[in-house]
Amino acid sequence: MPVATEIFFLRARDHARRPPVAVTADATLREVVGRMATEKASAAVVVDGGHRPVGIVTERDIVRRATFAAPPDQPVGDLMSFPVRCIREDEHLFIAIARMRRLGHRHMPVIDGEGRLAGILDLHDAMARAAEDMVLAIDDLTRDDSDDGLREIKAAQVRVADTLFDANVAVGDIQATLSHVNNDIYARLLERNLAAMAGEGIGAAPAPFAMIVMGSGGRHENFLVPDQDYGFVVEGGAHALDEDADRWFADLARHLSRDLDAVGIPYCTGGVMATNPKWRRTLAGWRAQVDTWCRRARVDPLLDFDIFFDFRLGWGESGLAAALREHVTERTAGNETFLREVYSADRDHGTALKWFGRFATESADPAHRGKVNLKLHGILPLVEAARLFALRDGVPATATRDRLAAAHAAGVLTDDEHDELEGARSTICRLLLGRQLADFRAGAPVSSFVDPKGLTPRRKRDLRQALRAIERLRARMRVEFGGEPL
């Protein structure tokens, strides 16, 4: 990977100071200063009984307090800055840099999947990993939270993708970067609306909750123009939200979807948004829904719900998303009845390859006549197949490449099969992303259609080989999930 662009693929966990200086709120200023001096740290994180960050104290805070003669025995909880902004350890380092620069922070605690303190990032150290021109790109991705600022981020996102594409960065890594930026926009708009609702007297959330992102965002496989696919998981043992709580979350979703659309992430035409009550539930309600799908899959058209199984945490209480993922994995693994119904919903989603290696092209839509929809007839058939094998085998991963890797590790795919499918995924995604970037540069509508006549002979050959590899995987689907002969 070119050194100039590597900053977009480094993880927060790999550059955090471990172990960080962690203290409780009742620790005295004398104790904290002593520990920071001994451990040569420039900040200490104040944690609660569960080792979750609740505040932070930096060298600057201590110097400022010393100026006002703070007594050495004063509890650090009186002096800390709070609330404290954190970043999950699996998030990209450039997102942490962006947040620290935007907020004017020099330090940021790093947390694990349960919200516990795992390390701390120093802005100066993190910036040392970014080439100068990439810092400018990061700044473009750190505009303010206004609609205009976030629209500028969406435009900068495309410029970054173009830079990475020209640098021949692996297309899956580019998609992951696009997804991280989009998910950061989700989180920022959600927090903006939470603050607005509190300021308008509507009040805080009636219960802790998580926002989950589904579909390509949940798989970290966004292209340039993903639509909204998100839901809410609310803490609670009742299967349904009470009327007041449901009204509150419906209001939040309505404002969030409006703002996402305004900055360039359009409404989901299929209604997969928390504005739809199907996509806002308590944890108990989600578990009950998953149980219903697993017992009586025909009750709901699964075609409308299969992207749910790609969900990942977008914001909020990580434990809720983790508990829901654990339940999904447990209930779907080896569940032949359920898996057969999912297969039935997906079985007709074939590739664009026809007899004798010809491509199935669009004929009904004049705007795309003669072109291949590589999202519908290339990416989707592979995503569905990888998802189905992962659900059957109890694999919690959501990214297609991670699902393929898990199938390979378990012996479901041979070395050759895995390599062919990875190559197929990369070939199709690169063709599709390249087409979208060209459309964007030309000011044309960005779509998923590629004209085979515009491909070189080698690219046509590569595309045929990619589609054949996916067809072979789907032939296995027909045997293993549909009981059909080869």
Coordinates of C-alpha atoms in Angstrom, one line a residue:
M1 CA 0.0 0.0 0.0
P2 CA 1.4 3.4 -0.9
V3 CA 2.7 5.1 2.3
A4 CA 0.8 8.3 1.5
T5 CA -2.5 6.6 1.8
E6 CA -1.9 4.1 4.6
I7 CA -3.4 6.5 7.2
F8 CA -6.9 5.5 6.0
F9 CA -6.3 1.9 6.9
L10 CA -4.6 2.0 10.3
R11 CA -6.8 1.1 13.3
A12 CA -7.1 3.1 16.6
R13 CA -6.2 0.0 18.6
D14 CA -2.8 -0.3 16.9
H15 CA -1.6 3.2 17.9
A16 CA -3.1 3.6 21.3
R17 CA -1.0 3.8 24.5
R18 CA -1.4 0.6 26.5
P19 CA -2.0 0.5 29.3
P20 CA -3.4 4.0 29.8
V21 CA -3.3 5.8 33.1
A22 CA -6.8 5.0 34.6
V23 CA -8.0 6.4 37.9
T24 CA -11.3 6.6 39.7
A25 CA -13.1 9.8 40.4
D26 CA -12.2 9.7 44.1
A27 CA -8.5 9.6 43.4
T28 CA -6.7 12.7 44.7
L29 CA -4.9 15.2 42.5
R30 CA -1.7 14.2 44.2
E31 CA -2.1 10.5 43.3
V32 CA -3.0 11.3 39.7
V33 CA 0.0 13.7 39.2
G34 CA 2.3 11.0 40.7
R35 CA 1.0 8.3 38.4
M36 CA 1.3 10.5 35.3
A37 CA 4.9 11.5 36.2
T38 CA 5.9 7.9 36.9
E39 CA 4.3 6.5 33.8
K40 CA 5.4 9.5 31.6
A41 CA 1.8 10.1 30.5
S42 CA 0.3 13.4 29.5
A43 CA -3.3 12.4 30.4
A44 CA -5.2 10.2 32.8
V45 CA -8.6 8.7 32.1
V46 CA -11.2 8.7 34.9
V47 CA -13.2 5.4 34.8
D48 CA -16.3 4.1 36.7
G49 CA -16.6 0.7 38.4
G50 CA -16.9 -1.0 35.1
H51 CA -13.7 0.5 33.7
R52 CA -15.7 2.7 31.4
P53 CA -14.4 6.3 30.7
V54 CA -16.4 9.0 32.4
G55 CA -13.8 11.9 32.2
I56 CA -10.3 12.9 31.4
V57 CA -7.6 14.9 33.1
T58 CA -4.6 16.3 31.0
E59 CA -1.4 18.1 31.9
R60 CA -3.0 21.3 30.8
D61 CA -5.9 20.7 33.2
I62 CA -3.4 20.2 36.1
V63 CA -1.4 23.3 35.2
R64 CA -4.6 25.3 35.0
R65 CA -5.8 24.0 38.4
A66 CA -2.4 24.6 40.0
T67 CA -2.7 28.2 38.9
F68 CA -5.8 28.5 41.0
A69 CA -4.2 26.6 43.9
A70 CA -6.2 23.4 43.8
P71 CA -5.4 21.4 47.0
P72 CA -3.5 18.2 46.4
D73 CA -6.1 16.1 48.2
Q74 CA -9.0 17.4 46.0
P75 CA -10.7 14.5 44.2
V76 CA -9.8 14.3 40.5
G77 CA -13.5 13.9 39.8
D78 CA -13.9 17.6 40.7
L79 CA -11.3 18.6 38.1
M80 CA -11.9 16.3 35.2
S81 CA -13.3 17.3 31.8
F82 CA -16.5 15.5 31.0
P83 CA -18.3 14.1 29.1
V84 CA -15.4 12.4 27.4
R85 CA -15.4 11.6 23.7
C86 CA -14.1 8.1 22.9
I87 CA -13.4 6.0 19.9
R88 CA -13.8 2.2 19.5
E89 CA -10.5 0.3 19.1
D90 CA -11.7 -1.2 15.8
E91 CA -12.3 2.2 14.2
H92 CA -9.8 3.7 11.8
L93 CA -7.1 6.0 13.1
F94 CA -8.0 8.8 10.6
I95 CA -11.5 9.0 12.2
A96 CA -9.9 9.5 15.6
I97 CA -7.6 12.2 14.1
A98 CA -10.6 13.9 12.5
R99 CA -12.5 13.9 15.8
M100 CA -9.6 15.3 17.9
R101 CA -8.9 18.0 15.4
R102 CA -12.5 19.0 15.1
L103 CA -13.0 19.1 18.8
G104 CA -9.7 20.6 19.7
H105 CA -8.7 17.6 21.8
R106 CA -5.1 16.4 22.2
H107 CA -6.1 13.0 23.7
M108 CA -8.9 10.5 23.1
P109 CA -9.6 7.3 25.1
V110 CA -9.9 4.1 23.1
I111 CA -12.6 1.7 24.2
D112 CA -13.3 -2.0 23.5
G113 CA -16.5 -3.5 22.2
E114 CA -18.0 -3.4 25.8
G115 CA -17.2 0.3 26.3
R116 CA -14.3 -0.4 28.6
L117 CA -11.1 1.6 28.5
A118 CA -8.5 -0.1 26.3
G119 CA -6.0 2.6 25.6
I120 CA -5.5 6.3 24.8
L121 CA -4.5 8.1 21.6
D122 CA -2.3 11.2 21.5
L123 CA -3.0 13.5 18.6
H124 CA 0.6 14.5 18.1
D125 CA 1.6 10.8 17.8
A126 CA -1.3 9.9 15.6
M127 CA -0.6 12.9 13.2
A128 CA 3.0 11.7 12.8
R129 CA 1.6 8.7 10.9
A130 CA -0.2 10.9 8.3
A131 CA 1.5 12.3 5.2
E132 CA 1.0 16.1 4.9
D133 CA -1.3 15.8 1.8
M134 CA -3.4 13.2 3.6
V135 CA -3.8 15.5 6.6
L136 CA -5.4 18.0 4.2
A137 CA -7.7 15.1 3.0
I138 CA -8.5 14.3 6.7
D139 CA -9.4 18.0 7.3
D140 CA -11.8 17.8 4.3
L141 CA -13.4 14.9 6.2
T142 CA -13.7 16.9 9.4
R143 CA -16.0 19.8 8.5
D144 CA -18.5 21.1 11.1
D145 CA -21.8 19.4 11.8
S146 CA -23.9 21.8 9.8
D147 CA -25.7 20.5 6.7
D148 CA -23.2 22.4 4.5
G149 CA -20.3 21.0 6.4
L150 CA -21.5 17.5 6.1
R151 CA -22.3 17.9 2.4
E152 CA -18.7 19.0 1.9
I153 CA -17.6 15.8 3.7
K154 CA -19.6 13.7 1.2
A155 CA -17.8 15.5 -1.7
A156 CA -14.4 15.1 0.0
Q157 CA -15.2 11.4 0.5
V158 CA -15.4 10.9 -3.3
R159 CA -12.1 12.8 -3.7
V160 CA -10.4 10.5 -1.2
A161 CA -11.9 7.4 -2.9
D162 CA -10.6 8.7 -6.2
T163 CA -7.1 9.1 -4.7
L164 CA -7.1 5.7 -3.3
F165 CA -8.4 4.1 -6.5
D166 CA -5.7 5.8 -8.5
A167 CA -3.1 4.5 -6.0
N168 CA -4.4 1.0 -6.7
V169 CA -5.4 0.4 -3.1
A170 CA -7.5 -2.8 -2.7
V171 CA -11.1 -2.0 -3.5
G172 CA -12.4 -3.6 -0.3
D173 CA -10.2 -1.2 1.7
I174 CA -11.6 1.8 -0.3
Q175 CA -15.2 0.5 0.4
A176 CA -14.4 0.2 4.1
T177 CA -13.1 3.8 4.1
L178 CA -16.3 5.1 2.4
S179 CA -18.3 3.1 4.9
H180 CA -16.4 4.5 7.9
V181 CA -16.9 8.1 6.7
N182 CA -20.6 7.5 6.1
N183 CA -21.0 5.8 9.5
D184 CA -19.3 8.8 11.1
I185 CA -21.9 11.1 9.4
Y186 CA -24.7 8.9 10.8
A187 CA -23.2 9.2 14.3
R188 CA -22.6 13.0 14.1
L189 CA -26.1 13.7 12.9
L190 CA -27.6 11.4 15.5
E191 CA -25.7 13.3 18.3
R192 CA -26.7 16.6 16.7
N193 CA -30.3 15.6 16.9
L194 CA -30.0 14.2 20.4
A195 CA -28.6 17.6 21.6
A196 CA -31.4 19.5 19.7
M197 CA -34.1 17.4 21.2
A198 CA -32.7 18.0 24.7
G199 CA -32.3 21.7 24.0
E200 CA -35.9 22.0 22.8
G201 CA -37.3 20.4 26.0
I202 CA -38.2 17.1 24.4
G203 CA -35.8 15.4 26.7
A204 CA -33.1 12.8 26.6
A205 CA -33.6 9.3 25.3
P206 CA -36.1 7.4 27.5
A207 CA -33.7 4.4 27.6
P208 CA -30.2 3.5 26.5
F209 CA -30.1 2.5 22.8
A210 CA -27.9 1.6 19.9
M211 CA -28.2 2.6 16.2
I212 CA -27.4 -0.3 13.9
V213 CA -26.4 0.2 10.3
M214 CA -27.4 -2.5 7.9
G215 CA -26.9 -3.6 4.3
S216 CA -23.7 -2.4 2.6
G217 CA -22.9 -0.1 5.5
G218 CA -23.1 -3.0 7.9
R219 CA -20.8 -5.0 5.7
H220 CA -18.5 -2.0 5.3
E221 CA -19.0 -2.3 1.5
N222 CA -20.4 1.1 0.6
F223 CA -20.0 2.4 -2.9
L224 CA -20.4 6.2 -3.7
V225 CA -24.2 6.6 -3.2
P226 CA -25.6 4.3 -0.5
D227 CA -29.0 5.0 0.8
Q228 CA -30.2 4.9 4.4
D229 CA -30.3 1.4 6.1
Y230 CA -30.4 1.8 9.8
G231 CA -32.5 0.9 12.9
F232 CA -32.6 1.3 16.7
V233 CA -32.1 -1.3 19.4
V234 CA -33.5 0.0 22.7
E235 CA -32.7 -1.5 26.1
G236 CA -35.7 -3.2 27.5
G237 CA -37.3 -6.6 28.4
A238 CA -40.7 -5.8 27.0
H239 CA -41.3 -6.9 23.4
A240 CA -42.7 -3.5 22.4
L241 CA -41.7 0.1 23.2
D242 CA -44.3 1.9 25.3
E243 CA -46.3 4.6 23.5
D244 CA -44.3 7.6 24.8
A245 CA -40.9 5.9 24.1
D246 CA -41.9 4.9 20.7
R247 CA -43.0 8.4 19.9
W248 CA -39.7 9.8 21.1
F249 CA -37.6 7.3 19.0
A250 CA -39.9 8.0 16.0
D251 CA -39.2 11.7 16.3
L252 CA -35.5 11.1 16.5
A253 CA -35.6 8.8 13.4
R254 CA -37.6 11.3 11.4
H255 CA -35.1 14.1 12.1
L256 CA -32.1 11.8 11.5
S257 CA -33.5 10.6 8.1
R258 CA -34.3 14.1 7.0
D259 CA -30.8 15.3 7.8
L260 CA -29.1 12.3 6.2
D261 CA -31.0 12.9 3.0
A262 CA -30.1 16.6 3.1
V263 CA -26.3 15.9 3.3
G264 CA -26.3 13.2 0.5
I265 CA -27.4 9.9 2.1
P266 CA -30.9 9.5 0.5
Y267 CA -33.9 7.9 2.0
C268 CA -34.2 4.1 1.6
T269 CA -36.9 3.4 -1.0
G270 CA -37.5 0.1 0.8
G271 CA -38.2 1.8 4.1
V272 CA -35.3 0.2 6.0
M273 CA -35.0 3.2 8.4
A274 CA -36.0 3.6 12.1
T275 CA -38.8 5.9 10.9
N276 CA -40.5 2.6 10.1
P277 CA -41.6 0.9 13.4
K278 CA -40.4 -2.4 12.1
W279 CA -36.8 -1.1 12.4
R280 CA -37.1 0.4 16.0
R281 CA -37.5 -2.2 18.7
T282 CA -36.4 -3.1 22.2
L283 CA -33.7 -5.8 22.4
A284 CA -36.4 -8.2 23.6
G285 CA -38.5 -7.2 20.6
W286 CA -35.7 -7.8 18.2
R287 CA -35.0 -11.2 19.7
A288 CA -38.6 -12.1 19.3
Q289 CA -38.6 -10.9 15.7
V290 CA -35.5 -13.0 14.9
D291 CA -37.2 -16.0 16.6
T292 CA -40.3 -15.5 14.4
W293 CA -38.3 -15.4 11.3
C294 CA -36.4 -18.5 12.3
R295 CA -39.6 -20.4 13.2
R296 CA -41.9 -19.2 10.4
A297 CA -39.9 -17.6 7.7
R298 CA -42.8 -17.4 5.3
V299 CA -44.7 -14.9 7.6
D300 CA -42.6 -12.0 6.3
P301 CA -41.1 -11.6 2.8
L302 CA -37.5 -12.2 3.7
L303 CA -36.3 -10.3 0.7
D304 CA -37.3 -7.2 2.6
F305 CA -35.4 -8.3 5.7
D306 CA -32.2 -10.2 4.7
I307 CA -30.0 -7.1 4.9
F308 CA -30.8 -7.0 8.6
F309 CA -28.4 -9.9 9.1
D310 CA -25.5 -7.7 7.9
F311 CA -26.0 -5.2 10.8
R312 CA -23.2 -3.7 12.9
L313 CA -23.1 -1.1 15.6
G314 CA -23.2 2.5 14.2
W315 CA -23.5 4.4 17.5
G316 CA -24.5 3.9 21.1
E317 CA -24.6 1.0 23.5
S318 CA -22.3 -1.6 22.0
G319 CA -23.6 -4.3 24.4
L320 CA -27.1 -4.1 22.8
A321 CA -25.7 -4.7 19.3
A322 CA -23.4 -7.5 20.6
A323 CA -26.3 -9.2 22.4
L324 CA -28.5 -9.0 19.3
R325 CA -25.7 -10.4 17.1
E326 CA -25.1 -13.3 19.6
H327 CA -28.8 -14.1 19.4
V328 CA -28.9 -14.0 15.6
T329 CA -25.8 -16.3 15.4
E330 CA -27.2 -18.8 17.9
R331 CA -30.7 -19.0 16.3
T332 CA -29.7 -19.2 12.6
A333 CA -26.7 -21.6 12.9
G334 CA -27.8 -24.9 11.5
N335 CA -31.4 -23.9 11.3
E336 CA -32.3 -25.8 8.1
T337 CA -35.9 -24.6 7.8
F338 CA -35.0 -20.9 8.1
L339 CA -32.0 -21.2 5.8
R340 CA -34.0 -23.0 3.2
E341 CA -36.5 -20.1 3.2
V342 CA -33.8 -17.5 2.9
Y343 CA -32.4 -19.5 0.0
S344 CA -35.8 -19.6 -1.7
A345 CA -36.0 -15.8 -1.5
D346 CA -32.5 -15.4 -3.0
R347 CA -32.4 -18.3 -5.5
D348 CA -33.4 -16.4 -8.6
H349 CA -30.9 -13.6 -8.1
G350 CA -28.4 -14.9 -10.7
T351 CA -25.4 -13.2 -12.2
A352 CA -25.2 -11.3 -15.5
L353 CA -23.6 -14.3 -17.3
K354 CA -25.7 -16.1 -19.9
W355 CA -25.0 -19.1 -22.2
F356 CA -21.7 -19.1 -24.1
G357 CA -20.3 -16.3 -22.0
R358 CA -22.6 -13.6 -23.1
F359 CA -23.6 -10.9 -20.7
A360 CA -27.3 -10.3 -19.7
T361 CA -27.7 -6.6 -20.4
E362 CA -30.5 -4.1 -19.6
S363 CA -33.2 -3.9 -22.3
A364 CA -36.2 -2.2 -20.6
D365 CA -34.6 1.0 -19.3
P366 CA -33.6 3.2 -22.2
A367 CA -31.0 5.1 -20.1
H368 CA -29.1 1.9 -19.4
R369 CA -29.9 -0.3 -22.4
G370 CA -27.0 -2.6 -23.4
K371 CA -25.4 -2.2 -19.9
V372 CA -24.9 -4.7 -17.1
N373 CA -26.2 -3.9 -13.6
L374 CA -23.1 -5.1 -11.7
K375 CA -24.6 -4.4 -8.3
L376 CA -27.8 -6.5 -8.9
H377 CA -26.2 -9.2 -11.1
G378 CA -22.7 -9.3 -9.8
I379 CA -22.3 -8.1 -6.2
L380 CA -25.7 -9.2 -4.8
P381 CA -25.5 -12.9 -5.8
L382 CA -22.1 -13.1 -4.1
V383 CA -23.2 -11.2 -1.0
E384 CA -26.3 -13.4 -0.6
A385 CA -24.3 -16.6 -1.0
A386 CA -21.6 -15.6 1.5
R387 CA -24.3 -14.4 4.0
L388 CA -26.2 -17.7 3.8
F389 CA -23.1 -19.9 4.4
A390 CA -22.1 -17.6 7.3
L391 CA -25.5 -17.8 8.9
R392 CA -25.5 -21.6 8.6
D393 CA -22.1 -22.0 10.1
G394 CA -22.5 -19.5 13.0
V395 CA -20.1 -16.9 11.7
P396 CA -20.8 -13.5 13.2
A397 CA -18.7 -11.5 10.7
T398 CA -20.7 -9.3 8.3
A399 CA -18.1 -8.2 5.6
T400 CA -18.3 -10.5 2.6
R401 CA -14.5 -11.0 2.5
D402 CA -14.5 -11.9 6.2
R403 CA -17.4 -14.4 5.6
L404 CA -15.5 -16.0 2.7
A405 CA -12.3 -16.2 4.8
A406 CA -14.3 -17.9 7.6
A407 CA -15.7 -20.4 5.1
H408 CA -12.2 -21.1 3.9
A409 CA -10.8 -21.5 7.4
A410 CA -13.6 -24.0 8.2
G411 CA -12.9 -26.0 5.1
V412 CA -16.2 -25.1 3.4
L413 CA -14.2 -23.5 0.6
T414 CA -11.0 -24.9 -0.9
D415 CA -7.9 -22.7 -1.4
D416 CA -8.7 -22.4 -5.1
E417 CA -12.4 -21.6 -4.4
H418 CA -11.6 -19.0 -1.9
D419 CA -9.0 -17.3 -4.1
E420 CA -11.4 -17.4 -7.1
L421 CA -14.2 -15.8 -5.1
E422 CA -11.9 -13.2 -3.5
G423 CA -10.7 -12.3 -7.0
A424 CA -14.3 -12.2 -8.3
R425 CA -15.3 -9.8 -5.5
S426 CA -12.4 -7.6 -6.2
T427 CA -12.8 -7.6 -10.0
I428 CA -16.5 -6.7 -9.9
C429 CA -16.2 -4.1 -7.1
R430 CA -13.3 -2.4 -8.9
L431 CA -15.2 -2.2 -12.2
L432 CA -18.3 -0.8 -10.4
L433 CA -16.4 1.7 -8.3
G434 CA -14.3 2.8 -11.3
R435 CA -17.5 3.4 -13.3
Q436 CA -19.1 5.4 -10.4
L437 CA -16.0 7.6 -10.0
A438 CA -16.0 8.3 -13.7
D439 CA -19.7 9.2 -13.6
F440 CA -19.1 11.5 -10.7
R441 CA -16.2 13.3 -12.4
A442 CA -18.3 13.7 -15.5
G443 CA -21.2 15.1 -13.6
A444 CA -23.4 12.2 -14.7
P445 CA -25.8 10.3 -12.5
V446 CA -23.9 7.7 -10.5
S447 CA -25.3 4.2 -11.1
S448 CA -24.4 0.6 -10.9
F449 CA -24.4 0.0 -14.7
V450 CA -21.3 -0.9 -16.7
D451 CA -21.2 -1.1 -20.5
P452 CA -19.4 -4.3 -21.5
K453 CA -18.6 -2.7 -24.9
G454 CA -16.4 -0.2 -23.1
L455 CA -14.3 -2.9 -21.5
T456 CA -11.0 -4.1 -22.9
P457 CA -10.8 -7.8 -23.9
R458 CA -8.8 -8.6 -20.8
R459 CA -11.4 -6.9 -18.5
K460 CA -14.2 -8.7 -20.2
R461 CA -12.4 -12.0 -19.7
D462 CA -11.8 -11.2 -16.0
L463 CA -15.5 -10.3 -15.5
R464 CA -16.6 -13.5 -17.1
Q465 CA -14.3 -15.5 -14.9
A466 CA -15.6 -13.6 -11.8
L467 CA -19.2 -14.3 -12.7
R468 CA -18.4 -18.0 -13.4
A469 CA -16.9 -18.3 -9.9
I470 CA -20.0 -16.8 -8.3
E471 CA -22.2 -19.1 -10.4
R472 CA -20.3 -22.1 -9.1
L473 CA -20.8 -20.9 -5.5
R474 CA -24.5 -20.5 -6.1
A475 CA -24.7 -24.0 -7.6
R476 CA -23.5 -25.2 -4.2
M477 CA -26.2 -23.1 -2.6
R478 CA -28.8 -24.9 -4.7
V479 CA -27.5 -28.3 -3.5
E480 CA -26.9 -27.5 0.1
F481 CA -29.8 -25.2 0.9
G482 CA -32.4 -26.1 -1.8
G483 CA -31.8 -29.8 -2.1
E484 CA -31.5 -29.3 -5.9
P485 CA -29.3 -31.5 -8.1
L486 CA -26.2 -30.0 -9.7

